[in-house]
Coordinates of C-alpha atoms in Angstrom, one line a residue:
M1 CA 3.8 45.6 -10.6
I2 CA 2.5 46.5 -14.1
T3 CA -1.3 45.3 -14.7
I4 CA -3.5 45.7 -17.5
N5 CA -6.2 48.6 -17.2
P6 CA -9.2 46.7 -17.1
D7 CA -11.3 49.5 -19.0
T8 CA -9.5 49.1 -22.5
T9 CA -11.5 47.7 -25.1
L10 CA -8.9 45.3 -25.9
L11 CA -9.1 43.8 -22.5
R12 CA -12.7 43.7 -22.9
W13 CA -12.7 41.8 -25.9
A14 CA -10.0 39.5 -24.5
R15 CA -12.1 39.0 -21.4
L16 CA -15.3 38.0 -23.2
L17 CA -13.3 35.7 -25.5
R18 CA -11.9 34.1 -22.3
H19 CA -15.3 33.7 -20.9
G20 CA -16.7 32.3 -24.1
L21 CA -13.8 29.8 -24.6
F22 CA -14.4 28.6 -20.9
L23 CA -18.2 28.2 -21.4
L24 CA -17.6 26.2 -24.9
L25 CA -14.8 23.9 -23.2
A26 CA -17.3 23.3 -20.3
T27 CA -19.9 22.4 -22.3
I28 CA -17.9 20.0 -24.2
L29 CA -16.8 18.5 -21.0
I30 CA -20.4 18.2 -19.5
V31 CA -21.8 16.9 -23.0
G32 CA -19.2 14.2 -23.2
T33 CA -19.7 13.4 -19.7
F34 CA -23.6 12.8 -20.3
Y35 CA -22.8 10.7 -23.3
T36 CA -20.3 8.5 -21.7
A37 CA -22.6 7.9 -18.6
R38 CA -25.5 7.2 -20.7
F39 CA -23.9 5.2 -23.6
G40 CA -20.6 3.9 -22.2
I41 CA -16.8 4.9 -23.1
Y42 CA -16.6 4.9 -26.8
D43 CA -12.9 5.3 -27.1
D44 CA -10.9 4.9 -23.9
T45 CA -7.7 6.9 -25.0
L46 CA -10.0 9.8 -26.2
V47 CA -12.0 9.8 -23.0
R48 CA -8.9 9.7 -20.8
V49 CA -6.4 11.9 -22.6
G50 CA -9.2 14.3 -24.0
G51 CA -10.8 14.5 -20.5
L52 CA -7.4 15.8 -18.9
A53 CA -6.8 18.3 -21.6
L54 CA -10.1 19.8 -21.3
G55 CA -9.4 19.9 -17.5
I56 CA -6.5 21.9 -17.9
L57 CA -7.7 24.1 -20.6
L58 CA -10.7 25.0 -18.6
L59 CA -8.5 26.0 -15.7
L60 CA -6.2 28.1 -18.1
S61 CA -9.2 29.7 -20.0
R62 CA -11.3 30.2 -16.4
P63 CA -12.5 33.9 -16.2
G64 CA -10.8 35.8 -13.1
P65 CA -9.9 39.2 -11.8
A66 CA -7.4 41.4 -13.5
T67 CA -4.1 39.5 -14.2
T68 CA -0.6 40.7 -15.1
P69 CA 1.0 40.3 -18.6
I70 CA 3.6 38.1 -17.3
K71 CA 0.8 35.7 -16.0
L72 CA -1.2 36.1 -19.3
I73 CA 2.0 35.0 -21.2
V74 CA 2.6 32.0 -19.0
D75 CA -1.1 30.7 -19.4
I76 CA -0.7 31.3 -23.0
A77 CA 2.7 29.2 -22.8
L78 CA 1.3 26.6 -20.9
C79 CA -1.8 26.2 -23.2
A80 CA 0.7 26.2 -26.3
L81 CA 2.8 23.5 -24.7
L82 CA -0.1 21.3 -23.7
L83 CA -1.7 21.5 -27.3
A84 CA 1.6 20.6 -29.1
A85 CA 2.1 17.5 -26.7
L86 CA -1.6 16.6 -27.3
A87 CA -1.2 17.0 -31.2
R88 CA 2.0 14.7 -31.0
Y89 CA 0.2 12.2 -28.8
A90 CA -2.6 12.0 -31.6
L91 CA -0.1 11.6 -34.4
I92 CA 1.8 8.6 -32.8
A93 CA -1.2 7.1 -30.8
Q94 CA -1.9 4.1 -33.3
S95 CA 1.9 3.4 -33.3
L96 CA 1.7 3.5 -29.4
E97 CA -1.0 0.7 -29.2
T98 CA 1.3 -1.6 -31.1
G99 CA 3.7 -1.4 -28.4
L100 CA 6.7 -1.5 -30.8
Y101 CA 7.1 2.2 -30.9
F102 CA 10.3 3.8 -29.5
L103 CA 10.0 7.8 -28.4
E104 CA 11.8 10.1 -30.5
P105 CA 13.6 13.0 -28.9
I106 CA 10.6 15.4 -29.7
D107 CA 8.2 13.1 -27.9
V108 CA 10.3 13.0 -24.9
W109 CA 10.6 16.8 -24.7
L110 CA 6.7 17.4 -25.4
G111 CA 6.1 14.7 -22.7
I112 CA 8.2 16.3 -20.3
G113 CA 6.6 19.8 -21.0
A114 CA 3.1 18.0 -20.7
L115 CA 4.0 16.8 -17.2
V116 CA 5.2 20.2 -16.2
V117 CA 1.9 21.8 -17.3
V118 CA 0.0 19.1 -15.4
L119 CA 2.3 19.8 -12.3
E120 CA 1.6 23.6 -12.5
M121 CA -2.1 23.3 -12.7
A122 CA -2.1 20.8 -9.6
R123 CA 0.0 23.6 -7.8
R124 CA -2.3 26.2 -9.0
K125 CA -5.5 24.3 -7.8
V126 CA -4.5 21.8 -5.4
G127 CA -1.6 23.1 -3.5
L128 CA 2.3 22.8 -3.3
P129 CA 2.3 19.6 -1.3
L130 CA 1.3 17.4 -4.0
V131 CA 3.5 19.0 -6.3
L132 CA 6.3 18.3 -4.2
V133 CA 5.5 14.7 -3.7
C134 CA 5.3 14.5 -7.5
A135 CA 8.8 15.8 -7.8
I136 CA 10.3 13.7 -5.0
A137 CA 8.7 10.6 -6.8
M138 CA 10.1 11.7 -10.2
G139 CA 13.4 12.3 -8.6
Y140 CA 13.3 9.0 -7.1
G141 CA 12.7 7.2 -10.2
L142 CA 15.6 9.1 -12.1
Y143 CA 18.4 9.0 -9.3
G144 CA 17.0 6.2 -7.0
E145 CA 19.3 3.6 -8.4
Q146 CA 22.1 5.7 -6.4
L147 CA 20.4 5.0 -3.1
G148 CA 21.5 2.0 -1.2
G149 CA 19.6 -0.6 0.6
I150 CA 16.0 -1.2 0.2
L151 CA 15.4 2.1 -1.7
S152 CA 17.5 1.1 -4.4
H153 CA 16.2 0.2 -8.0
T154 CA 17.7 -0.7 -11.2
G155 CA 17.5 2.8 -12.8
V156 CA 14.8 4.7 -15.0
S157 CA 15.8 6.9 -17.8
W158 CA 14.2 10.1 -18.9
P159 CA 12.6 8.4 -22.4
D160 CA 11.4 5.3 -19.9
M161 CA 9.8 7.7 -17.6
T162 CA 8.2 10.0 -20.0
F163 CA 6.8 6.7 -22.0
T164 CA 5.2 5.6 -18.6
L165 CA 3.9 8.7 -17.2
W166 CA 2.6 10.4 -20.4
Y167 CA 2.4 8.0 -23.1
S168 CA 0.8 4.9 -21.4
F169 CA -2.1 3.9 -18.8
D170 CA 0.3 3.5 -16.4
G171 CA 0.9 7.1 -15.2
V172 CA -1.2 10.1 -15.8
F173 CA -3.9 8.5 -17.7
G174 CA -4.1 5.6 -15.5
R175 CA -6.9 3.8 -13.8
P176 CA -7.8 6.6 -11.2
L177 CA -8.2 9.3 -14.0
A178 CA -10.6 6.7 -16.1
V179 CA -12.4 6.2 -12.9
V180 CA -12.9 10.2 -12.8
V181 CA -14.0 10.6 -16.2
S182 CA -16.1 7.6 -16.6
T183 CA -18.1 7.8 -13.3
I184 CA -17.2 10.8 -10.9
I185 CA -17.6 13.8 -13.2
I186 CA -21.4 13.0 -13.5
F187 CA -21.8 13.1 -9.8
I188 CA -20.0 16.2 -9.7
I189 CA -22.2 17.6 -12.3
F190 CA -25.1 16.3 -10.2
G191 CA -24.1 17.9 -6.9
A192 CA -23.3 21.5 -8.6
L193 CA -26.7 21.2 -10.1
L194 CA -28.4 20.4 -6.8
E195 CA -26.8 23.6 -5.4
V196 CA -28.0 25.9 -8.2
L197 CA -31.4 24.4 -8.3
G198 CA -31.8 25.4 -4.5
A199 CA -31.7 22.0 -2.8
G200 CA -29.2 23.4 -0.1
D201 CA -31.5 25.8 1.2
V202 CA -34.6 23.5 1.5
L203 CA -32.2 21.0 3.2
L204 CA -31.0 23.5 5.7
K205 CA -34.7 24.4 6.3
L206 CA -35.6 20.8 7.0
A207 CA -32.7 20.2 9.1
M208 CA -33.6 23.4 11.4
R209 CA -37.3 22.2 11.5
S210 CA -36.2 18.5 12.4
L211 CA -33.8 19.3 15.0
G212 CA -34.1 22.9 15.8
W213 CA -36.3 22.3 19.0
L214 CA -33.2 20.6 20.6
R215 CA -30.9 22.3 22.9
G216 CA -28.5 23.9 20.7
G217 CA -30.7 23.1 17.9
S218 CA -29.2 25.6 15.4
A219 CA -26.0 23.4 15.8
H220 CA -27.5 20.2 15.2
A221 CA -29.4 21.4 12.2
A222 CA -26.0 22.6 11.0
V223 CA -24.5 19.1 11.3
L224 CA -27.6 17.6 9.6
A225 CA -27.6 19.8 6.6
S226 CA -23.7 19.5 6.3
A227 CA -24.0 15.9 6.2
L228 CA -26.7 15.6 3.7
F229 CA -25.1 18.1 1.5
G230 CA -21.6 17.0 2.0
S231 CA -22.1 13.6 0.8
V232 CA -22.9 14.9 -2.6
S233 CA -20.4 17.8 -2.8
G234 CA -17.4 15.6 -2.0
S235 CA -15.3 18.6 -0.7
A236 CA -14.8 19.5 2.9
V237 CA -13.8 23.2 1.9
A238 CA -16.8 23.5 -0.5
N239 CA -19.3 22.3 2.1
V240 CA -17.9 24.7 4.5
V241 CA -18.2 27.5 2.4
G242 CA -21.4 26.5 0.7
T243 CA -23.5 26.1 4.0
G244 CA -21.1 27.6 6.5
V245 CA -22.4 31.0 5.4
V246 CA -25.6 30.4 6.7
T247 CA -25.2 27.8 9.6
I248 CA -22.1 29.5 11.4
P249 CA -24.1 32.9 11.9
M250 CA -27.3 30.8 13.1
I251 CA -25.1 28.9 15.6
K252 CA -23.5 32.2 16.8
R253 CA -26.9 33.5 17.2
S254 CA -28.1 30.5 19.5
G255 CA -25.4 31.5 22.1
F256 CA -22.3 29.5 21.2
S257 CA -19.0 30.9 20.5
A258 CA -17.7 31.8 17.0
R259 CA -14.8 29.3 17.7
F260 CA -17.3 26.6 18.6
A261 CA -19.7 27.5 15.5
G262 CA -16.8 27.4 13.0
A263 CA -15.6 24.2 14.6
V264 CA -19.1 22.3 14.3
E265 CA -19.3 23.5 10.7
T266 CA -15.7 22.5 9.9
A267 CA -16.1 18.9 11.5
A268 CA -19.6 18.3 9.9
S269 CA -18.6 19.5 6.6
S270 CA -15.5 17.2 6.7
G271 CA -17.5 14.1 7.5
G272 CA -19.8 14.4 4.4
Q273 CA -17.1 12.5 2.6
I274 CA -17.9 9.4 4.7
M275 CA -21.6 9.7 5.0
P276 CA -23.2 7.3 2.1
P277 CA -24.8 7.1 -0.3
I278 CA -22.5 9.3 -2.3
M279 CA -19.4 9.7 -0.3
G280 CA -18.3 12.4 -2.4
A281 CA -16.1 10.6 -5.2
V282 CA -14.0 8.2 -3.1
A283 CA -16.6 5.5 -2.9
F284 CA -16.4 5.0 -6.6
I285 CA -12.7 4.9 -7.1
M286 CA -12.6 2.6 -3.8
S287 CA -15.0 0.2 -5.5
D288 CA -12.9 0.1 -8.9
L289 CA -9.7 -0.5 -7.0
T290 CA -11.1 -3.2 -4.8
G291 CA -13.6 -4.9 -7.2
I292 CA -16.0 -4.5 -4.2
P293 CA -19.4 -3.4 -5.3
Y294 CA -20.4 0.1 -4.6
L295 CA -23.5 -0.6 -2.7
Q296 CA -21.3 -2.9 -0.4
I297 CA -19.0 -0.1 0.2
C298 CA -21.9 2.3 1.3
L299 CA -23.2 -0.5 3.8
A300 CA -19.8 -0.8 5.1
A301 CA -19.3 2.9 5.6
L302 CA -22.8 3.0 7.1
I303 CA -22.3 2.4 10.9
P304 CA -19.0 4.3 11.2
A305 CA -20.6 7.4 9.7
A306 CA -23.4 7.1 11.9
L307 CA -21.1 6.9 14.9
Y308 CA -19.2 10.1 13.8
Y309 CA -22.2 12.1 13.5
G310 CA -23.5 10.5 16.6
S311 CA -20.7 11.7 18.4
L312 CA -21.1 15.2 17.0
F313 CA -24.6 15.7 18.2
A314 CA -23.6 14.4 21.6
C315 CA -20.6 16.9 21.9
I316 CA -23.0 19.8 20.7
S317 CA -25.7 18.7 23.4
A318 CA -23.1 18.7 26.3
E319 CA -21.8 22.1 25.1
A320 CA -25.2 23.5 25.2
R321 CA -26.0 22.1 28.5
R322 CA -22.5 23.7 29.7
A323 CA -23.1 27.1 28.2
G324 CA -26.8 27.4 29.4
I325 CA -28.3 27.4 26.2
E326 CA -32.2 26.6 26.4
R327 CA -34.3 25.0 24.0
P328 CA -35.7 27.4 21.6
D329 CA -39.7 27.9 21.0
R330 CA -40.9 25.6 18.5
D331 CA -42.9 28.4 17.1
S332 CA -39.8 30.3 16.2
L333 CA -38.6 27.5 13.9
P334 CA -39.0 27.7 10.2
R335 CA -42.2 25.7 8.9
M336 CA -41.8 23.5 5.7
T337 CA -44.3 24.9 3.1
R338 CA -46.0 22.7 0.4
H339 CA -43.6 24.2 -2.0
D340 CA -40.5 23.3 0.3
W341 CA -41.4 19.6 0.4
L342 CA -41.5 19.6 -3.5
M343 CA -38.1 21.5 -3.4
L344 CA -37.2 18.4 -1.2
S345 CA -37.9 16.1 -4.0
I346 CA -35.1 17.7 -6.3
F347 CA -32.7 16.1 -3.8
A348 CA -34.5 13.0 -2.4
V349 CA -36.0 11.8 -5.6
P350 CA -32.3 11.5 -7.4
L351 CA -31.1 9.8 -4.4
V352 CA -33.6 7.2 -4.4
T353 CA -33.1 6.6 -8.1
I354 CA -29.2 6.0 -7.5
V355 CA -29.9 3.7 -5.0
A356 CA -32.6 2.0 -6.8
M357 CA -30.6 1.4 -10.0
L358 CA -27.5 0.3 -8.4
M359 CA -29.6 -2.3 -6.7
D360 CA -30.9 -3.4 -10.0
G361 CA -27.2 -3.9 -11.1
K362 CA -27.0 -0.8 -13.5
S363 CA -23.7 0.9 -13.5
P364 CA -22.8 4.1 -11.1
A365 CA -22.4 6.2 -14.1
L366 CA -25.9 5.3 -15.5
A367 CA -27.4 5.9 -12.2
G368 CA -25.9 9.1 -11.8
F369 CA -27.0 10.2 -15.4
W370 CA -30.5 9.6 -14.7
A371 CA -30.4 11.2 -11.3
T372 CA -29.2 14.4 -13.1
V373 CA -31.7 14.3 -15.4
I374 CA -34.4 13.8 -12.9
A375 CA -32.8 16.7 -10.7
L376 CA -32.8 19.1 -13.5
V377 CA -36.3 18.3 -14.9
L378 CA -37.9 18.5 -11.1
G379 CA -35.8 21.6 -10.2
L380 CA -36.9 23.4 -13.7
G381 CA -40.6 22.4 -13.0
I382 CA -40.8 23.2 -9.2
N383 CA -38.5 26.2 -8.8
P384 CA -39.5 29.1 -11.2
K385 CA -36.5 31.2 -10.0
V386 CA -34.0 29.0 -11.8
R387 CA -35.5 29.0 -15.2
S388 CA -33.0 31.1 -17.0
L389 CA -30.1 31.0 -19.2
T390 CA -28.1 32.5 -16.1
T391 CA -28.8 29.7 -14.0
L392 CA -27.9 26.9 -16.5
R393 CA -24.7 28.9 -17.1
N394 CA -23.8 29.1 -13.5
A395 CA -24.3 25.2 -13.2
V396 CA -22.3 24.5 -16.3
A397 CA -19.4 26.7 -14.9
S398 CA -19.4 25.4 -11.2
A399 CA -19.6 21.6 -12.4
A400 CA -16.9 22.2 -15.1
S401 CA -14.7 24.0 -12.4
A402 CA -14.9 21.4 -9.8
S403 CA -14.4 18.6 -12.6
A404 CA -11.5 20.3 -13.7
T405 CA -9.8 20.5 -10.3
I406 CA -10.1 16.8 -9.8
L407 CA -9.1 15.9 -13.2
V408 CA -5.8 17.7 -12.5
A409 CA -5.5 16.4 -9.3
V410 CA -5.9 12.6 -10.1
G411 CA -3.5 13.3 -13.2
A412 CA -1.0 14.4 -10.9
V413 CA -1.5 11.6 -8.7
G414 CA -0.9 9.3 -11.7
I415 CA 2.5 10.3 -11.9
I416 CA 3.4 9.1 -8.3
V417 CA 1.4 5.8 -9.1
G418 CA 3.7 5.5 -12.6
V419 CA 7.2 5.8 -10.7
M420 CA 5.9 3.4 -8.1
N421 CA 5.1 0.9 -10.7
L422 CA 8.5 1.6 -12.6
T423 CA 10.4 1.2 -9.7
G424 CA 8.6 -1.3 -7.5
L425 CA 8.5 1.4 -4.6
G426 CA 5.2 -0.1 -3.6
L427 CA 6.2 -3.3 -2.7
R428 CA 9.4 -2.2 -0.9
F429 CA 7.7 0.4 1.3
A430 CA 5.0 -2.2 2.5
A431 CA 7.9 -4.3 3.2
L432 CA 9.7 -1.7 5.2
A433 CA 6.5 -0.8 6.9
Q434 CA 6.3 -4.4 7.8
T435 CA 9.8 -4.4 9.2
L436 CA 9.1 -1.0 11.2
S437 CA 6.1 -2.6 12.4
D438 CA 7.7 -5.9 13.3
G439 CA 4.7 -7.6 12.6
S440 CA 2.3 -5.4 14.7
L441 CA -0.9 -4.3 13.2
L442 CA -1.3 -1.5 15.7
M443 CA 1.8 0.0 14.6
S444 CA 1.4 -0.5 10.9
L445 CA -2.2 1.3 11.4
L446 CA -0.5 4.1 13.3
L447 CA 2.1 4.5 10.7
M448 CA -0.7 4.5 7.9
A449 CA -2.6 7.1 10.0
L450 CA 0.3 9.6 10.3
A451 CA 1.0 9.3 6.6
C452 CA -2.7 9.8 5.6
L453 CA -2.7 13.0 7.9
V454 CA 0.6 14.4 6.6
M455 CA -0.2 13.6 3.0
G456 CA -3.8 15.0 3.1
M457 CA -2.7 18.3 4.7
G458 CA -3.5 20.7 2.0
M459 CA -4.7 18.1 -0.3
P460 CA -8.1 16.9 -1.2
T461 CA -9.4 13.5 0.0
V462 CA -9.0 11.5 -3.4
P463 CA -5.4 12.3 -4.2
A464 CA -4.5 11.8 -0.5
Y465 CA -6.3 8.6 -0.3
L466 CA -5.0 7.3 -3.5
I467 CA -1.4 7.8 -2.6
I468 CA -1.5 6.1 0.8
I469 CA -3.5 2.9 -0.2
L470 CA -1.4 2.3 -3.0
V471 CA 1.9 2.6 -0.9
M472 CA 0.6 1.3 2.4
G473 CA -2.4 -0.7 1.8
P474 CA -0.7 -3.9 0.9
A475 CA 1.3 -3.9 4.2
V476 CA -1.8 -3.7 6.3
E477 CA -3.8 -6.1 4.4
A478 CA -0.8 -8.4 4.8
L479 CA -1.6 -8.4 8.7
G480 CA -5.1 -9.8 8.2
V481 CA -7.1 -6.6 7.9
P482 CA -10.1 -6.9 5.3
T483 CA -9.6 -4.9 2.2
V484 CA -12.6 -2.8 2.5
A485 CA -11.3 -2.0 6.3
A486 CA -8.1 -1.1 4.7
H487 CA -9.5 1.4 2.3
L488 CA -12.0 3.4 4.7
F489 CA -9.4 3.2 7.2
V490 CA -7.3 5.4 4.7
V491 CA -10.3 7.5 3.6
Y492 CA -11.1 8.4 7.2
F493 CA -7.8 9.8 8.0
A494 CA -7.4 11.5 4.7
V495 CA -10.9 13.2 5.7
M496 CA -9.7 13.9 9.0
S497 CA -6.7 15.9 7.7
A498 CA -8.8 18.5 6.5
I499 CA -9.5 19.7 10.1
T500 CA -6.0 18.7 11.6
P501 CA -3.7 21.5 12.4
P502 CA -1.4 23.1 11.1
V503 CA -2.9 23.1 7.5
A504 CA -6.7 22.5 8.4
L505 CA -8.0 23.9 5.2
A506 CA -11.6 23.4 6.2
A507 CA -10.9 25.2 9.5
F508 CA -9.3 28.3 7.8
A509 CA -12.5 28.4 5.4
A510 CA -14.9 28.4 8.3
A511 CA -12.6 31.0 10.2
S512 CA -13.4 33.6 7.5
I513 CA -16.9 33.2 8.0
A514 CA -16.9 32.7 11.8
K515 CA -14.4 35.8 12.3
A516 CA -12.4 33.5 14.8
N517 CA -8.8 32.3 15.0
P518 CA -8.3 29.2 12.6
M519 CA -6.1 27.3 14.7
G520 CA -8.7 27.7 17.7
I521 CA -11.3 26.4 15.3
S522 CA -9.1 23.7 14.2
L523 CA -8.4 22.4 17.7
T524 CA -12.1 22.6 18.8
A525 CA -13.1 20.8 15.6
V526 CA -10.4 18.0 16.3
R527 CA -12.0 17.6 19.8
L528 CA -15.8 17.5 18.5
A529 CA -14.4 14.8 16.0
L530 CA -12.2 12.7 18.1
I531 CA -14.6 9.6 17.5
G532 CA -13.7 10.1 13.8
F533 CA -9.8 9.2 14.5
L534 CA -10.7 6.5 16.9
V535 CA -13.6 4.5 14.7
P536 CA -11.0 3.4 11.9
F537 CA -8.9 1.6 14.4
A538 CA -12.4 0.0 15.9
F539 CA -13.2 -1.5 12.5
A540 CA -9.6 -2.4 11.7
F541 CA -9.7 -4.6 14.8
N542 CA -13.2 -5.5 14.6
P543 CA -14.6 -6.0 11.0
S544 CA -17.8 -6.8 12.1
L545 CA -18.6 -3.0 12.5
L546 CA -18.3 -2.9 8.8
L547 CA -21.2 -5.4 8.4
I548 CA -20.0 -7.1 5.3
A549 CA -16.5 -8.5 6.5
D550 CA -16.1 -11.4 8.9
F551 CA -19.3 -10.6 10.7
S552 CA -20.0 -11.6 14.1
V553 CA -23.2 -10.5 16.3
T554 CA -21.5 -10.8 19.4
E555 CA -18.1 -8.8 18.3
F556 CA -20.7 -6.1 16.6
C557 CA -22.7 -5.8 20.0
W558 CA -19.6 -5.7 22.1
I559 CA -17.7 -2.9 19.7
M560 CA -21.0 -0.9 19.4
L561 CA -21.3 -0.8 23.3
R562 CA -17.7 0.1 23.6
L563 CA -17.8 2.9 21.0
G564 CA -21.1 4.1 22.4
F565 CA -19.7 4.6 25.9
A566 CA -16.6 6.2 24.4
I567 CA -18.9 8.7 22.5
W568 CA -20.6 9.4 25.9
M569 CA -17.2 10.1 27.6
L570 CA -15.8 12.2 24.7
A571 CA -19.0 14.6 24.8
A572 CA -19.8 14.7 28.7
M573 CA -16.1 14.9 30.1
A574 CA -14.0 16.6 27.6
G575 CA -15.5 19.9 28.5
R576 CA -14.6 19.7 32.0
S577 CA -11.0 20.6 32.0
T578 CA -8.0 19.7 30.3
L579 CA -7.6 16.6 33.0
W580 CA -11.0 15.5 32.2
T581 CA -10.3 15.7 28.3
L582 CA -7.1 13.8 28.8
F583 CA -8.6 11.2 31.0
S584 CA -11.7 10.6 28.6
I585 CA -9.3 10.3 25.4
A586 CA -7.1 7.8 27.0
T587 CA -10.0 5.9 28.1
A588 CA -11.7 5.9 24.8
V589 CA -8.3 4.9 23.2
C590 CA -8.2 1.7 25.7
L591 CA -11.8 1.1 24.7
I592 CA -10.9 0.2 20.9
M593 CA -7.8 -1.6 21.8
P594 CA -7.9 -5.3 20.8
M595 CA -7.4 -6.6 24.7
L596 CA -10.3 -7.6 26.4
S597 CA -8.6 -7.1 29.8
L598 CA -7.7 -3.5 29.1
Q599 CA -11.4 -2.8 27.6
I600 CA -13.3 -3.9 30.7
T601 CA -10.6 -2.0 32.9
A602 CA -11.2 1.0 31.1
L603 CA -15.0 0.7 31.4
L604 CA -15.3 0.1 35.0
L605 CA -12.6 2.7 35.9
S606 CA -14.3 5.3 33.8
L607 CA -17.7 4.3 35.3
G608 CA -16.6 4.5 38.6
I609 CA -14.9 7.9 38.4
E610 CA -17.9 9.3 37.0
V611 CA -20.3 8.2 39.5
F612 CA -18.0 9.5 42.2
Y613 CA -17.8 12.9 40.2
R614 CA -21.6 12.9 40.4
I615 CA -22.0 12.2 43.8
R616 CA -19.4 14.8 44.8
C617 CA -21.1 17.5 42.6
T618 CA -24.4 16.5 44.1
A619 CA -22.9 17.0 47.6
N620 CA -21.3 20.2 46.8
N621 CA -24.7 21.7 45.4
R622 CA -26.3 20.7 48.4
S623 CA -23.9 22.2 50.7
L624 CA -24.2 25.5 48.6
V625 CA -28.0 25.8 49.0
Q626 CA -28.3 24.6 52.5
P627 CA -29.4 27.7 54.8
D628 CA -27.1 28.8 57.7
K629 CA -28.0 27.8 61.0
I630 CA -29.0 30.6 63.4

């Protein structure tokens, strides 16, 4: 294949031009985000359409390795097509607002071209699965009238579909995109800024100092650091890459296998998106979709997240004991200096600011704005190493790239949402799910969990969550599950899909660092994170676990006791043998089922078997050490 010679003057100037264009667009996006977060949305159409346009143009202009002439021509064509579609949109925008404008052929063709650009950028940055789902949705909208039964609809023409998906706020520019441009991007900027300012390094040092003295302490420290930073980053893969380069080698040096080291980082990084107070980007979208205040969502997510990470700590301790890993010497642990504590304020003070402002009734976007400003001021004041234009440029580039990716992903999800609104697919799918489950809550939850795992494979948490909750959420809520429980259920399984075979993107990211088999890391990560697959069912059956929905002290204490016992079994029993692993999983499942007799039977049976096992082990040990009689 012919490639452009990187030494030519023409290419050098082209590369500089592309880099300059990228930084210019990134600066416009970030400045616009700051203005919107501080003063509010000044023009809804401009913010939504302009935000997505900037995201696509950023991805097209992003500097990269030497490219082929064909790819360069394709990028220029996509850019020209998008600009033409945007120019036409601006020309007819006022007419569209009246609701009396009928699309002309040029509008339809440019709208279709713009949708093609959105799908192509989604394919590049998110992956083929999301694009295939979008294509199936559009095909269903165009030809679904030919299907029989519950899937049939009245039919949608190309002009109608183009109008809904591109020229209205029911498709690409719908509510999910509005939440991203108005609220989420400021927190993406916040996370990128923390990383560039060096907050990630001091968090890891603090975690090592706090938990490094435990048996297998380096793995415990990695879990704590990944939980803290993962809540801000909002991406399992980015968290694995960002913290894993330090934590995975550290865990291996402690005596754990490369496979286990990669699995610990994979499970811990994925769980960052369910850890309050930031929870990646999902919490803000959930608040907008449900109307539940953001702080209440954080409160609801608190106990399940604590159980998830408590289970990881328990599994690591059990594995360290089986591997014979001793506690490290406290003197060998890194010490927190005065400068480290000051650096920690770059992370802590903005988080306290966010919580305080939200409790005071301020908007999440405004809280994110001031948190970002405070982090920047503290970082520049405390860390002299980052006082350079290079640091600022890196922060701008990192934040803009991450923002562009989520803009494109959510824009593609808007295609699916628009088709669902046009055809009524969501309501029919909910009815179909209710029919298949025959009114059984357990069956409905299993269907939704399976759908989340399948849709989430190869797809970020936000688009996977949006697709599943919009399609299946109403069916589960109709069976009596509180709204917040249904949404958190979907979030959990969308997060767990990042570690579930065969795709397991987070595991593949960890495998490149750990130098281990990615499928082996994925399977071990699933074993470590098994409680993450059970807790969603627990709070669906027992909403008291979420603290804000149908709370009962008795129910809360009982479910906490059962989940605590399940965590102990999964940690203590699962590493003994395959049979013990299967038994511990089966018992843990029985403990969360909504049948009291099954819960008590599982509890007593597992206790009895464990006591018998320990007595037998003690007897065997005594016989081994007993001296031979002369």
